[in-house]
Amino acid sequence: MSTIREAIEEMERRNLSPYASLSENSKGREREEQQCDIRPVFQRDRDRILHCKAFRRLKDKTQVFLTPSGDHYRTRLTHTLEVSQNARTIAKALRLNEDLTEAIALGHDLGHTPFGHAGERVLDSLCPGGFCHNEQSVRIVRCLEKDGQGLNLTWETRDGILNHQMRLKPSTLEGKIVRLADKIAYINHDIDDAIRARVLKEEDIPLPYREMLGNSSRERLDTLIHNMIMNSIGKNEIRMSKEIYVAMQGLRTFMYENVYTNKTAKGEEKKAMGVVESLFEFYMRNPGEMAVQYVKMMENGVTKEQAVCDYIAGMTDQYAIAKYEQYYVPKAWQA
């Protein structure tokens, strides 16, 4: 008698595109495991990421606006959920593997530092060998989660997480969807947040981009996602039309010039970078003050620099600020 998982794998064979990544054809996990009788391998990956501690911490990590006082600004977690939704919409329309697409999307930013890319730049300058959040995301799922056991994800999921940046090339179409869905999500929701913060007005966006892509976040998302689907149907590639892709890149450049480097939006970044640098220096002098897991890592051969980097990278914004205050800000004397 076949299992539910085998029935689902049969449905994948019948219904998915010939270019889809089939669960039964996965290159597998680094450590062999008994198959689940209900869930195919990529669905299990998705579930493991969703339930891991690093995923939960994303709710208190900066997307663009540092520890904003308003309730509706994106965090790294809400960004991840928007990437996942966009990517699943595209994967479903193209008859690709939704489970693999969602697993990659949910895991792609697990390695982000506190304070967003500002924190990443500091660790990149301090850690021997540098620091990249995509590589740290893989490190988390391979050897940091579950007290050093890792999540033991499939090769395809790890490949998509590692290669989600535009300069890299995922090996699956599902990974290529996430790579573009990530950019589509952050450009559009960062515009929305910038307008909410009064850093931008909709009419500040250059007219050619509004004419090509739309006059609101909803219209731009609709244009970009539709264009991506219509230009990828029946093909062994994921792409946009040239003119839409060029417009999206132009909009991204506009955002870098007007939001991502804006003094109002980024006014507190230098302080945040100082927090990360000070914590790195403190833990290099006092490694025993780190959480027990990271002290044990050093006892098992991980370098002190790597352990300190791993510990700080995993912190939320508020936890990093609390640790900084604990070590560097004097408290009132009490008798």
PDB file of N, CA and C in Angstrom, residues 5 10 55 70-71 74 91 93 103 139 143 171-172 176 180-181 190 212 215 283 303 310 333:
ATOM      1  N   ARG A   5       2.623  10.340   1.130  1.00  0.00           N
ATOM      2  CA  ARG A   5       3.750  11.008   0.469  1.00  0.00           C
ATOM      3  C   ARG A   5       3.936  10.490  -0.944  1.00  0.00           C
ATOM      4  N   GLU A  10       3.377  11.164  -6.822  1.00  0.00           N
ATOM      5  CA  GLU A  10       2.756  10.762  -8.089  1.00  0.00           C
ATOM      6  C   GLU A  10       2.004  11.930  -8.717  1.00  0.00           C
ATOM      7  N   PHE A  55      14.042  31.654  12.312  1.00  0.00           N
ATOM      8  CA  PHE A  55      12.891  32.220  11.594  1.00  0.00           C
ATOM      9  C   PHE A  55      12.087  33.125  12.511  1.00  0.00           C
ATOM     10  N   GLY A  70       6.231  53.036  14.324  1.00  0.00           N
ATOM     11  CA  GLY A  70       4.924  52.677  13.785  1.00  0.00           C
ATOM     12  C   GLY A  70       4.720  51.169  13.722  1.00  0.00           C
ATOM     13  N   ASP A  71       3.453  50.774  13.680  1.00  0.00           N
ATOM     14  CA  ASP A  71       3.117  49.347  13.688  1.00  0.00           C
ATOM     15  C   ASP A  71       3.201  48.689  12.313  1.00  0.00           C
ATOM     16  N   ARG A  74       7.654  47.265   7.573  1.00  0.00           N
ATOM     17  CA  ARG A  74       8.094  45.890   7.398  1.00  0.00           C
ATOM     18  C   ARG A  74       9.273  45.565   8.316  1.00  0.00           C
ATOM     19  N   ALA A  91       5.324  30.319  -8.933  1.00  0.00           N
ATOM     20  CA  ALA A  91       5.579  28.879  -9.072  1.00  0.00           C
ATOM     21  C   ALA A  91       4.310  28.120  -9.430  1.00  0.00           C
ATOM     22  N   ALA A  93       1.645  29.272 -11.012  1.00  0.00           N
ATOM     23  CA  ALA A  93       1.251  29.580 -12.386  1.00  0.00           C
ATOM     24  C   ALA A  93       2.106  28.847 -13.403  1.00  0.00           C
ATOM     25  N   ALA A 103      10.032  26.854   0.646  1.00  0.00           N
ATOM     26  CA  ALA A 103      11.134  26.561   1.573  1.00  0.00           C
ATOM     27  C   ALA A 103      12.301  27.516   1.343  1.00  0.00           C
ATOM     28  N   ARG A 139      24.669  28.532   6.742  1.00  0.00           N
ATOM     29  CA  ARG A 139      25.357  28.081   7.955  1.00  0.00           C
ATOM     30  C   ARG A 139      24.358  27.812   9.083  1.00  0.00           C
ATOM     31  N   CYS A 143      24.384  24.060  10.482  1.00  0.00           N
ATOM     32  CA  CYS A 143      25.120  23.700  11.698  1.00  0.00           C
ATOM     33  C   CYS A 143      24.872  24.578  12.922  1.00  0.00           C
ATOM     34  N   SER A 171      20.412  26.644  -8.957  1.00  0.00           N
ATOM     35  CA  SER A 171      20.432  25.488  -9.859  1.00  0.00           C
ATOM     36  C   SER A 171      19.038  25.045 -10.294  1.00  0.00           C
ATOM     37  N   THR A 172      18.000  25.520  -9.604  1.00  0.00           N
ATOM     38  CA  THR A 172      16.631  25.113  -9.933  1.00  0.00           C
ATOM     39  C   THR A 172      15.818  26.330 -10.378  1.00  0.00           C
ATOM     40  N   LYS A 176      15.407  30.230  -8.855  1.00  0.00           N
ATOM     41  CA  LYS A 176      15.448  31.428  -9.702  1.00  0.00           C
ATOM     42  C   LYS A 176      14.210  32.295  -9.503  1.00  0.00           C
ATOM     43  N   LEU A 180      14.269  36.468  -8.022  1.00  0.00           N
ATOM     44  CA  LEU A 180      13.568  37.637  -8.562  1.00  0.00           C
ATOM     45  C   LEU A 180      12.432  38.103  -7.648  1.00  0.00           C
ATOM     46  N   ALA A 181      11.741  37.155  -7.024  1.00  0.00           N
ATOM     47  CA  ALA A 181      10.643  37.527  -6.124  1.00  0.00           C
ATOM     48  C   ALA A 181      11.145  38.347  -4.944  1.00  0.00           C
ATOM     49  N   ASP A 190       9.398  48.521   0.164  1.00  0.00           N
ATOM     50  CA  ASP A 190      10.230  49.617   0.667  1.00  0.00           C
ATOM     51  C   ASP A 190       9.705  50.970   0.187  1.00  0.00           C
ATOM     52  N   MET A 212       5.585  52.634 -16.916  1.00  0.00           N
ATOM     53  CA  MET A 212       5.914  51.264 -17.317  1.00  0.00           C
ATOM     54  C   MET A 212       5.393  50.234 -16.313  1.00  0.00           C
ATOM     55  N   ASN A 215       1.268  52.916 -10.943  1.00  0.00           N
ATOM     56  CA  ASN A 215       1.253  54.085 -10.062  1.00  0.00           C
ATOM     57  C   ASN A 215       0.974  53.751  -8.605  1.00  0.00           C
ATOM     58  N   TYR A 283      32.945  40.634  22.919  1.00  0.00           N
ATOM     59  CA  TYR A 283      32.949  39.170  22.965  1.00  0.00           C
ATOM     60  C   TYR A 283      34.296  38.583  22.557  1.00  0.00           C
ATOM     61  N   THR A 303      36.598  28.650  15.486  1.00  0.00           N
ATOM     62  CA  THR A 303      37.421  29.773  15.916  1.00  0.00           C
ATOM     63  C   THR A 303      36.595  30.769  16.724  1.00  0.00           C
ATOM     64  N   ASP A 310      28.848  34.425  14.600  1.00  0.00           N
ATOM     65  CA  ASP A 310      27.594  33.673  14.603  1.00  0.00           C
ATOM     66  C   ASP A 310      26.644  34.187  15.682  1.00  0.00           C
ATOM     67  N   TRP A 333      23.559  53.621  40.697  1.00  0.00           N
ATOM     68  CA  TRP A 333      23.995  52.858  41.864  1.00  0.00           C
ATOM     69  C   TRP A 333      22.840  52.623  42.817  1.00  0.00           C
TER      70      TRP A 333
END
